[in-house]
Tab-separated table of C-alpha atoms in Angstrom:
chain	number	residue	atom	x	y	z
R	294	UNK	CA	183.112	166.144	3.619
R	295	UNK	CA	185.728	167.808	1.000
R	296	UNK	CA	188.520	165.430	-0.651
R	297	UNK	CA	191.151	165.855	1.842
R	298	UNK	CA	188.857	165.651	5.014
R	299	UNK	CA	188.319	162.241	3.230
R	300	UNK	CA	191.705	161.374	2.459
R	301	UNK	CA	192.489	161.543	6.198
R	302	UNK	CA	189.449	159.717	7.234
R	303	UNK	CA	191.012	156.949	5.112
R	304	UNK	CA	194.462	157.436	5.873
R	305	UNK	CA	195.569	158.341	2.871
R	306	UNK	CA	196.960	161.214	4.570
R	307	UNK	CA	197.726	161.994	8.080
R	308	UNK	CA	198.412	165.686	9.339
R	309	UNK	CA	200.783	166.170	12.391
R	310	UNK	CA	199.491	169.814	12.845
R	311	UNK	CA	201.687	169.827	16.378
R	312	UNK	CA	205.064	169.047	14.811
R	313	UNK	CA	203.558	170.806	11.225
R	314	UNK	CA	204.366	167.482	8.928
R	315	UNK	CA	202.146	165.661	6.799
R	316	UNK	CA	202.607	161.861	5.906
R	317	UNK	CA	201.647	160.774	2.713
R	318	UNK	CA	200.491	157.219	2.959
R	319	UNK	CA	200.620	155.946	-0.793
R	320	UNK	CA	204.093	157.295	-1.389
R	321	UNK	CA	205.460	157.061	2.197
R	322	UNK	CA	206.820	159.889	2.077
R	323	UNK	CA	206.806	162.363	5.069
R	324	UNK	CA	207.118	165.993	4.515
R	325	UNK	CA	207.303	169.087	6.659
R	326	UNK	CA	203.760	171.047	6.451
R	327	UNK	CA	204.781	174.795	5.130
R	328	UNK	CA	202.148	177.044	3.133
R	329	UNK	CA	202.912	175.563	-0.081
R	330	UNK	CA	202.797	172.450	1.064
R	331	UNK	CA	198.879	172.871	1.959
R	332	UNK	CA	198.255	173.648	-1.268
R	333	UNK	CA	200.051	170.461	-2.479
R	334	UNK	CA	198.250	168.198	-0.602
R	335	UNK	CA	195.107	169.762	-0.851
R	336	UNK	CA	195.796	169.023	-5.099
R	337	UNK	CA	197.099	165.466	-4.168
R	338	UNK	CA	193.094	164.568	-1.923
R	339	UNK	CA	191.887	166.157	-5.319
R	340	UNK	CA	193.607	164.165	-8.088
R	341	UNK	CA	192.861	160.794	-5.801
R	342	UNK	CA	189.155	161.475	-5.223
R	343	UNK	CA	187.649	164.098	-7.385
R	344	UNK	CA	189.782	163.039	-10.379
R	345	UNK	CA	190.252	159.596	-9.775
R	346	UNK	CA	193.846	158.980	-10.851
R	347	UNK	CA	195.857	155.750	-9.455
R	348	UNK	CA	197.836	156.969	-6.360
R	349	UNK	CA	200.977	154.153	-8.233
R	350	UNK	CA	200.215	157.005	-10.957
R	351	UNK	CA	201.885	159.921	-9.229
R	352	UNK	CA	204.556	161.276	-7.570
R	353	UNK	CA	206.523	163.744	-5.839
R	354	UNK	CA	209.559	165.869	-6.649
R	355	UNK	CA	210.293	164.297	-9.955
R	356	UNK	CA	213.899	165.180	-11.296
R	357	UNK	CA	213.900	167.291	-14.551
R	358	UNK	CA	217.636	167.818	-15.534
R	359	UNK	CA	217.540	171.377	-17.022
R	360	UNK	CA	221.018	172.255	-18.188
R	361	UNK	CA	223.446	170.989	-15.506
R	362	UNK	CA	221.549	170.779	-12.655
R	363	UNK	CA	218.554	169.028	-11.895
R	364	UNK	CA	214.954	170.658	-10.855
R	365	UNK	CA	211.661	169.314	-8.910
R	366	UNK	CA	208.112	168.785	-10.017
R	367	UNK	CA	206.234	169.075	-7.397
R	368	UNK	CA	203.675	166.832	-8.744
R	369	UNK	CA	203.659	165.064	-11.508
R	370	UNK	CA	200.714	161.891	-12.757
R	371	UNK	CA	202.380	159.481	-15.199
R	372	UNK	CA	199.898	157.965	-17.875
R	373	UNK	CA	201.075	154.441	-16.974
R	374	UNK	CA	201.533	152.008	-13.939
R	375	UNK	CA	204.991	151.991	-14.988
R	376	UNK	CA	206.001	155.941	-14.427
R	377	UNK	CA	207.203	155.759	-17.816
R	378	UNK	CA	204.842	158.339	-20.090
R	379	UNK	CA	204.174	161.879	-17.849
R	380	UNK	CA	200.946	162.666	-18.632
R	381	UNK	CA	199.756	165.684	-16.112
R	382	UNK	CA	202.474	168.305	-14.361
R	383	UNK	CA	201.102	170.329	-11.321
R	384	UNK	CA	202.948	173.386	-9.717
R	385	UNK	CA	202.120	174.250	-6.625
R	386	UNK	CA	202.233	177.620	-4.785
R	387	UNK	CA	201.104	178.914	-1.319
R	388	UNK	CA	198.345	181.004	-1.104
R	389	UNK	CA	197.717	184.811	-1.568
R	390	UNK	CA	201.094	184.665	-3.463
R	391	UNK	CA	201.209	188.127	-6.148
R	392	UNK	CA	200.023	187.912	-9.751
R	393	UNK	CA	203.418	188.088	-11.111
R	394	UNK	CA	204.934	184.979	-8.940
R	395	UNK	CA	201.883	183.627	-9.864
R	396	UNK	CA	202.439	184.096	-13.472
R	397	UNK	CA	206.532	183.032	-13.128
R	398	UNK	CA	205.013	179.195	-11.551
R	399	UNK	CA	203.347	179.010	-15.011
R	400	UNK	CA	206.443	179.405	-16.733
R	401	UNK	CA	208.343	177.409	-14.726
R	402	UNK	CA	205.823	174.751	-15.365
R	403	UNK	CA	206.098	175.436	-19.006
R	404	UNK	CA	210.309	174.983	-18.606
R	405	UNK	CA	209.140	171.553	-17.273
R	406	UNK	CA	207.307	170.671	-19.731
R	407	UNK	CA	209.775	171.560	-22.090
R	408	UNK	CA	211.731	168.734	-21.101
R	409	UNK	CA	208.963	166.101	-19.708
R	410	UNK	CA	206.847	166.413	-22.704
R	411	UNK	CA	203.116	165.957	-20.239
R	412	UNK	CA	199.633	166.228	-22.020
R	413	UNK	CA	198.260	168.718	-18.778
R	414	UNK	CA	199.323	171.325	-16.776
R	415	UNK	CA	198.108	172.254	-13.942
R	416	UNK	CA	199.242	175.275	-11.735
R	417	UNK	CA	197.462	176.058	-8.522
R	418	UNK	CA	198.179	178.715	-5.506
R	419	UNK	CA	194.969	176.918	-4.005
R	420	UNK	CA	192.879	180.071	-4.445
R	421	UNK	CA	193.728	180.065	-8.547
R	422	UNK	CA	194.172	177.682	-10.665
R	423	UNK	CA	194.913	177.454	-14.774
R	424	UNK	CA	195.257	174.874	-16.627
R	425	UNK	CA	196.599	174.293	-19.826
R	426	UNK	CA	196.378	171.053	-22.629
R	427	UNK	CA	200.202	170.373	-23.936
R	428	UNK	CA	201.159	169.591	-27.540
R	429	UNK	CA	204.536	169.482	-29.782
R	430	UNK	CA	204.107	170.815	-33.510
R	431	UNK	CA	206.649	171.455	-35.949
R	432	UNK	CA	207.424	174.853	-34.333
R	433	UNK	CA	207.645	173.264	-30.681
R	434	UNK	CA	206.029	173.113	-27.595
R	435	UNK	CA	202.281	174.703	-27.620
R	436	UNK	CA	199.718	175.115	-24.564
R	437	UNK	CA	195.972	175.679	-24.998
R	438	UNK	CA	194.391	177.383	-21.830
R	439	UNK	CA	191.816	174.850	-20.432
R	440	UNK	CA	188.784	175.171	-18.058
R	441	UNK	CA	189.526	171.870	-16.083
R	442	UNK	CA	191.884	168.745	-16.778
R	443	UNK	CA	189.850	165.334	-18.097
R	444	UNK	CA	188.907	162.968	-15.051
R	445	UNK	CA	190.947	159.693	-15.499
R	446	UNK	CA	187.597	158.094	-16.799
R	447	UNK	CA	187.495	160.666	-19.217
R	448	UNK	CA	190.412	160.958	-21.007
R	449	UNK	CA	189.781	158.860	-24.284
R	450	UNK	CA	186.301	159.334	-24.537
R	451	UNK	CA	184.739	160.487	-27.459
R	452	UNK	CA	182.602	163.065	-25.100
R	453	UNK	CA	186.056	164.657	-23.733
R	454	UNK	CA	187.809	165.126	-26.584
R	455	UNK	CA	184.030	167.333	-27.465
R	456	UNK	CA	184.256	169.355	-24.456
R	457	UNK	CA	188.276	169.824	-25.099
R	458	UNK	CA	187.660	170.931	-28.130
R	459	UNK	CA	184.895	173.413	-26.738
R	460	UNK	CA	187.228	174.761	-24.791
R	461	UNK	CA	190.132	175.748	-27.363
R	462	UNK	CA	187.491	177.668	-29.411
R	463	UNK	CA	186.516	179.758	-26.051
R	464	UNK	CA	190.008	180.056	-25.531
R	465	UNK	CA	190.505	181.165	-28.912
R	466	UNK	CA	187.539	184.146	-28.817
R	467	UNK	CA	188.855	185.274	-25.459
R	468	UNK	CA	192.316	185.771	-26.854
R	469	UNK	CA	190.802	187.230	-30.089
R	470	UNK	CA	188.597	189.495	-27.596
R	471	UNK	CA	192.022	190.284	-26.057
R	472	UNK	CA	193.945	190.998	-28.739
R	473	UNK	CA	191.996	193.174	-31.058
R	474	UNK	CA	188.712	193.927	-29.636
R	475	UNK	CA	189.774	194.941	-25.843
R	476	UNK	CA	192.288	197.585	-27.312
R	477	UNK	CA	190.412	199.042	-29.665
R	478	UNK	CA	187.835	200.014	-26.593
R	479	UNK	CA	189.403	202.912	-24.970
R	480	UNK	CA	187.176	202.716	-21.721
R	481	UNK	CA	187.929	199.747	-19.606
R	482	UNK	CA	184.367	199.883	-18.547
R	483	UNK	CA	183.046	199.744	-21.842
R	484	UNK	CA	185.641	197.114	-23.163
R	485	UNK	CA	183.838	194.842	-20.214
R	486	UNK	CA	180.743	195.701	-21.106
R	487	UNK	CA	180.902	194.230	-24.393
R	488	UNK	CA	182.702	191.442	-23.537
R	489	UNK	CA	179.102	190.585	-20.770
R	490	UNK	CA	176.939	191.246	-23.462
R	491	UNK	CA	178.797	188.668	-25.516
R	492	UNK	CA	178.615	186.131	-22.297
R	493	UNK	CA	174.550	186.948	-21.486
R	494	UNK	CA	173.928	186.576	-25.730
R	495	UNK	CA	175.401	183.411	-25.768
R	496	UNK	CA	173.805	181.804	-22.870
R	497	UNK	CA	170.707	183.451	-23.994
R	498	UNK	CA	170.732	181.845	-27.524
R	499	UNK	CA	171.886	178.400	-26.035
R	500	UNK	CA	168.931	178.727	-23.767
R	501	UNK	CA	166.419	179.686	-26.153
R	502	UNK	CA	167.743	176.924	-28.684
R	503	UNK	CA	167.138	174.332	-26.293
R	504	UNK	CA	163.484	175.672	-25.251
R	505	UNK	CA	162.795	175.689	-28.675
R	506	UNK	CA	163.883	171.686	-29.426
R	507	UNK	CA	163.263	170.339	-26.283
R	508	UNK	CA	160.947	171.867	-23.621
R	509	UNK	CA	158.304	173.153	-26.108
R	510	UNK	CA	158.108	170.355	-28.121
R	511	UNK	CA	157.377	168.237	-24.487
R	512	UNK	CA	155.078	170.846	-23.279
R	513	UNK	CA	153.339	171.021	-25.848
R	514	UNK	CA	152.860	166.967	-26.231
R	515	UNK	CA	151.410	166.848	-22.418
R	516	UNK	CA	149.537	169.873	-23.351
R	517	UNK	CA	150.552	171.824	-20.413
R	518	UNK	CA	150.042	175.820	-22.786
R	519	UNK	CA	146.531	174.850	-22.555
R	520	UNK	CA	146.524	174.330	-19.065
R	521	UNK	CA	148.527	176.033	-16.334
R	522	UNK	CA	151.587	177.733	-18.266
R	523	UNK	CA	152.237	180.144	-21.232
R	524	UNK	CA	154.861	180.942	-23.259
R	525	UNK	CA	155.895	183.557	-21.138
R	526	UNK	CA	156.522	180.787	-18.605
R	527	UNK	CA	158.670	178.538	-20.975
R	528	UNK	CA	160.784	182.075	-21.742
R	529	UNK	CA	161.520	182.585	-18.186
R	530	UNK	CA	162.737	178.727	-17.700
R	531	UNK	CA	165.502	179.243	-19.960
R	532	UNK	CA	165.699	182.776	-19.615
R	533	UNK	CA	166.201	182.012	-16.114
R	534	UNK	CA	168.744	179.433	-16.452
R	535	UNK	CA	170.926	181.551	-19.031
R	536	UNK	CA	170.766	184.329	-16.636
R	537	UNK	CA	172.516	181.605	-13.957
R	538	UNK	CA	175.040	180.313	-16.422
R	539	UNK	CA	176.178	183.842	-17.455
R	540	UNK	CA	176.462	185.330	-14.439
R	541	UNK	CA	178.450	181.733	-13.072
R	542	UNK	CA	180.950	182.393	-16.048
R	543	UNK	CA	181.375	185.785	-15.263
R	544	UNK	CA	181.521	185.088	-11.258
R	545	UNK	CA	184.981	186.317	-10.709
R	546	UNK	CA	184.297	189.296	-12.136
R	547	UNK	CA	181.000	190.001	-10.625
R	548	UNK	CA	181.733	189.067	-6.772
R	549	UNK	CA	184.292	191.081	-5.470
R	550	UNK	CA	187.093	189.465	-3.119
R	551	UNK	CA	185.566	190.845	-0.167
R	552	UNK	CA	182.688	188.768	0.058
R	553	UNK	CA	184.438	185.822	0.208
R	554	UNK	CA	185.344	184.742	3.685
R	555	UNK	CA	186.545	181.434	3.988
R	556	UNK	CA	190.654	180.390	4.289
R	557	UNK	CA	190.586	177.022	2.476
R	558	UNK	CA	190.150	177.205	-1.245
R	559	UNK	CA	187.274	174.404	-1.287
R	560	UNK	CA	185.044	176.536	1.061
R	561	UNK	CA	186.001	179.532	-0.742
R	562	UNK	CA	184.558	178.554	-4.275
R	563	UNK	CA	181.466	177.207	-2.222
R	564	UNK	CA	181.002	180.980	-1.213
R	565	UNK	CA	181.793	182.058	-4.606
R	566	UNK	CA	178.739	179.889	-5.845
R	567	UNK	CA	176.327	180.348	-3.166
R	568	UNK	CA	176.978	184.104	-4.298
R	569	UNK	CA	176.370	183.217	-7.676
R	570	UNK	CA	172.308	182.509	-6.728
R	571	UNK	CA	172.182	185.712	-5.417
R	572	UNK	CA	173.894	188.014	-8.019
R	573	UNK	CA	171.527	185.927	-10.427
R	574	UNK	CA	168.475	187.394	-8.664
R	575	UNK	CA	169.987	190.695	-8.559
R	576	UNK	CA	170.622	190.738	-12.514
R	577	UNK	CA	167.274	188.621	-13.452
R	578	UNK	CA	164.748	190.828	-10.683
R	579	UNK	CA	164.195	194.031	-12.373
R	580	UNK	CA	164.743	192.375	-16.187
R	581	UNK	CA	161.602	190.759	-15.244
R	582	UNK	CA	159.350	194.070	-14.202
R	583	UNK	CA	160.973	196.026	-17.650
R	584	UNK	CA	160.044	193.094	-19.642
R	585	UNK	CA	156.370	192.488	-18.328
R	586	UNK	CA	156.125	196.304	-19.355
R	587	UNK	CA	156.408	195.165	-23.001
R	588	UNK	CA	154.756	191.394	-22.886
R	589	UNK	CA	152.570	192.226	-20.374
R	590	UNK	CA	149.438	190.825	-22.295
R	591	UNK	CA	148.072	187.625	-20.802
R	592	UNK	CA	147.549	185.260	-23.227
R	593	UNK	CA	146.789	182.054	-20.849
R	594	UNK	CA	143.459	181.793	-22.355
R	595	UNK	CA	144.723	182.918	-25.338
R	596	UNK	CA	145.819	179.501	-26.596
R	597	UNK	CA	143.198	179.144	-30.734
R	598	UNK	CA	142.848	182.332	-31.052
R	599	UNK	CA	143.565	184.221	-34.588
R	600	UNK	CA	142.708	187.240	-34.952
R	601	UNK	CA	145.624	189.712	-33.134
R	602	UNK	CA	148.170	187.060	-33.895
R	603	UNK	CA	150.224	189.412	-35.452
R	604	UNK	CA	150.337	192.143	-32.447
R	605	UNK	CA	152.993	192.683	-29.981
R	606	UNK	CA	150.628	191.924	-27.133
R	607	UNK	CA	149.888	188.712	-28.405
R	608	UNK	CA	152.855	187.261	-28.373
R	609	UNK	CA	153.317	184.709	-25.762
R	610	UNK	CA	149.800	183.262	-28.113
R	611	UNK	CA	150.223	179.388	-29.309
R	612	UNK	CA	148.640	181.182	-32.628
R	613	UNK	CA	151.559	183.775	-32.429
R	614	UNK	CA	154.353	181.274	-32.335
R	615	UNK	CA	152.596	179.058	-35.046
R	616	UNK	CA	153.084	181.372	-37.667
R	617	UNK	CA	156.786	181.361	-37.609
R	618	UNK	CA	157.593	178.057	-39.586
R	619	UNK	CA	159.702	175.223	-37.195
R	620	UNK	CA	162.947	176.225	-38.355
R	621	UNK	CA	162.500	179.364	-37.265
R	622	UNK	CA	160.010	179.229	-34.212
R	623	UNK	CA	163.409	179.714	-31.986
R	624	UNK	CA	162.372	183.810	-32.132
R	625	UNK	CA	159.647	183.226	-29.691
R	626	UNK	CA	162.189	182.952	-27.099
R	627	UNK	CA	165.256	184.684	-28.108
R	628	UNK	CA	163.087	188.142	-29.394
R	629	UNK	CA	162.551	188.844	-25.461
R	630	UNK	CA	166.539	187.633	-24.906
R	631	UNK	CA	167.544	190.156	-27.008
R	632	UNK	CA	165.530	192.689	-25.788
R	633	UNK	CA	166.673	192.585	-22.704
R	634	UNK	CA	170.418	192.078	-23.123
R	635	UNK	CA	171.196	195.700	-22.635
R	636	UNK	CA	169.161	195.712	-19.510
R	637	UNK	CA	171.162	192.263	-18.179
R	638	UNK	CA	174.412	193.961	-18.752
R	639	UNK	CA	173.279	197.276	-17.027
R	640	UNK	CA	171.461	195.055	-14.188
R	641	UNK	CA	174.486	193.115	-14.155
R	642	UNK	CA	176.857	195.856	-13.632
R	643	UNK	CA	174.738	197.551	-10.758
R	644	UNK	CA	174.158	194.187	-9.229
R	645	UNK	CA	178.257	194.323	-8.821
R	646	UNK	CA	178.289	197.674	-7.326
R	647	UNK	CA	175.660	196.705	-4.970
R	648	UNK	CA	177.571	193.470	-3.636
R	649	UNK	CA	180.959	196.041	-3.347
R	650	UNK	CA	178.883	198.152	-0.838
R	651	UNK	CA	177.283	195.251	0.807
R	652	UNK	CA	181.048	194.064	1.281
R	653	UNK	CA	182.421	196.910	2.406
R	654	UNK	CA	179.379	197.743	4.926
R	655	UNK	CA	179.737	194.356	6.442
């Protein structure tokens, strides 16, 4: 069940599909269901049960005066119980609308803002969303492109303000990536292709950091290299995982359009996902056969031995990754990462071509 399926199985709001109105419980306030509409309610089920804000919190249509004449937010969440502090604004536009009226709802949302001084924006067509954290400086109004907005539990915990802050320095590499890096590439192609390698390196290092501090150290404690796993093993945990995570970040540029099928924007992303597994496989599949070409050694009974510590085919060995000292023993994992980043980028791209003729086909 999605958040507005359960909305109306609570009554929070009631769709008259026959006489195309929806009645909106909380703010009793019925309204006459057009495209954009959909999308606005579909935000409203979302803010009440996936975000958990107070339904007293928000409201519809809120007056901005701009100039001489007054303008409507279509939603906007107030901070307190009182409507007094605006804390989130949402625009809402129908689906399938272009990129550039797309791009006008987030400056009309930034006009808003202008005047309602909110710490979120949110701007959704239902099939895209962007959001944006809101702050006033000495040289005015700035906005910080966000992943996600904070969950109401969320918002003054020490945890958030982390992950915010994780997201302004992404933010801050992608616009540095497309400022001076993305020009500078004369081949589109080639300009993405750097920019993968950069999302399948980072995963990879984050993966191979954590194997390193945390799954070693515990497989190693319960003994399980002298028993039924190797190195090799660990490396294709977290070389597994990073795999999934890149190819997730990169999903909208991976899975074409045309693969996803569904009308409502919750079943859609579902798709998306579900396609994510499978574009995973197709990057991580043949990364695993080139690799085995160059690790290939088995070294599962290999676990005290000394004397061809030092040679490549030795080194998935628990006496090959004890002569690196601790700081450093992170190489046993992200040596193979890095040798196989131009293949995951290569794999990667193909894997894309292959899903464009499997949509097109179908």
């Amino acid at each position: 069940m999605n958040f507005l399926q359960k909305a109306q199985s609570e009554g929070i709001i009631l769709i008259d599909e026959s006489n195309k109105e929806v009645f909106y419980k909380p703010l009793n306030l019925k309204l006459s269901l057009n495209p954009e509409e959909r999308v606005r309610l579909q935000i409203y089920a979302e803010l009440l049960y996936k975000y958990r804000y107070p339904a007293e919190r928000i409201v519809f249509e809120h007056p901005v005066k701009m100039g001489s004449s007054y303008k409507r937010v279509d939603i906007l969440v107030f901070a307190d119980n009182t409507q007094q502090k605006p804390f989130l604004l949402v625009e809402c536009k129908k689906e399938s609308v272009s990129q550039q009226t797309f791009q006008e709802a987030i400056e009309q949302a930034f006009s808003y803002d202008n005047h309602l001084y909110t710490s979120y924006i949110w701007v959704s067509s239902g099939e895209q969303n962007m959001f944006f954290k809101a702050e006033h400086n000495s040289s005015g109004r700035k906005r910080y492109p966000l992943l996600d907005i904070p969950h109401f539990s969320w918002v003054d915990t020490l945890w958030y303000k982390i992950f915010e802050g994780g997201q302004f320095v992404w933010s801050f590499l992608q616009d540095i990536y497309e400022e001076f890096v993305a020009p500078s590439l004369q081949s589109k192609w080639f300009a993405q292709m750097v920019f993968w390698a950069l999302i399948f390196f980072l995963s990879s290092y984050a993966a191979s950091w954590a194997n390193d501090k945390w799954l070693t150290p515990y497989a190693l404690k319960n003994k399980w290299l002298q028993k039924d796993f190797s190195f090799k093993q660990l490396f294709w945990i977290s070389a597994g995982l990073s795999t999934l995570v890149a190819v997730w970040a990169l999903r909208h540029s991976l899975i074409t359009d045309d693969l996803i099928t569904a009308s409502q924007a919750k079943e859609k992303i579902k798709q998306r996902n579900n396609w994510v597994f499978v574009t995973a496989i197709l990057v991580a599949a043949p990364i695993y056969f080139i690799l085995e070409i160059f690790f290939a050694y088995d070294t599962k009974h290999c676990f005290g031995c000394q004397p061809c510590t030092k040679e490549w085919r030795c080194w998935w060995s628990f006496a090959h990754y004890k002569i690196y000292p601790p700081s450093k023993r992170i190489w046993e994992y992200l040596t193979p990462s890095l040798f196989m980043l131009p293949f995951q980028v290569v794999s990667a791209m193909l894997a894309k071509q292959l899903l464009r003729i499997y949509a097109f086909v179908k």
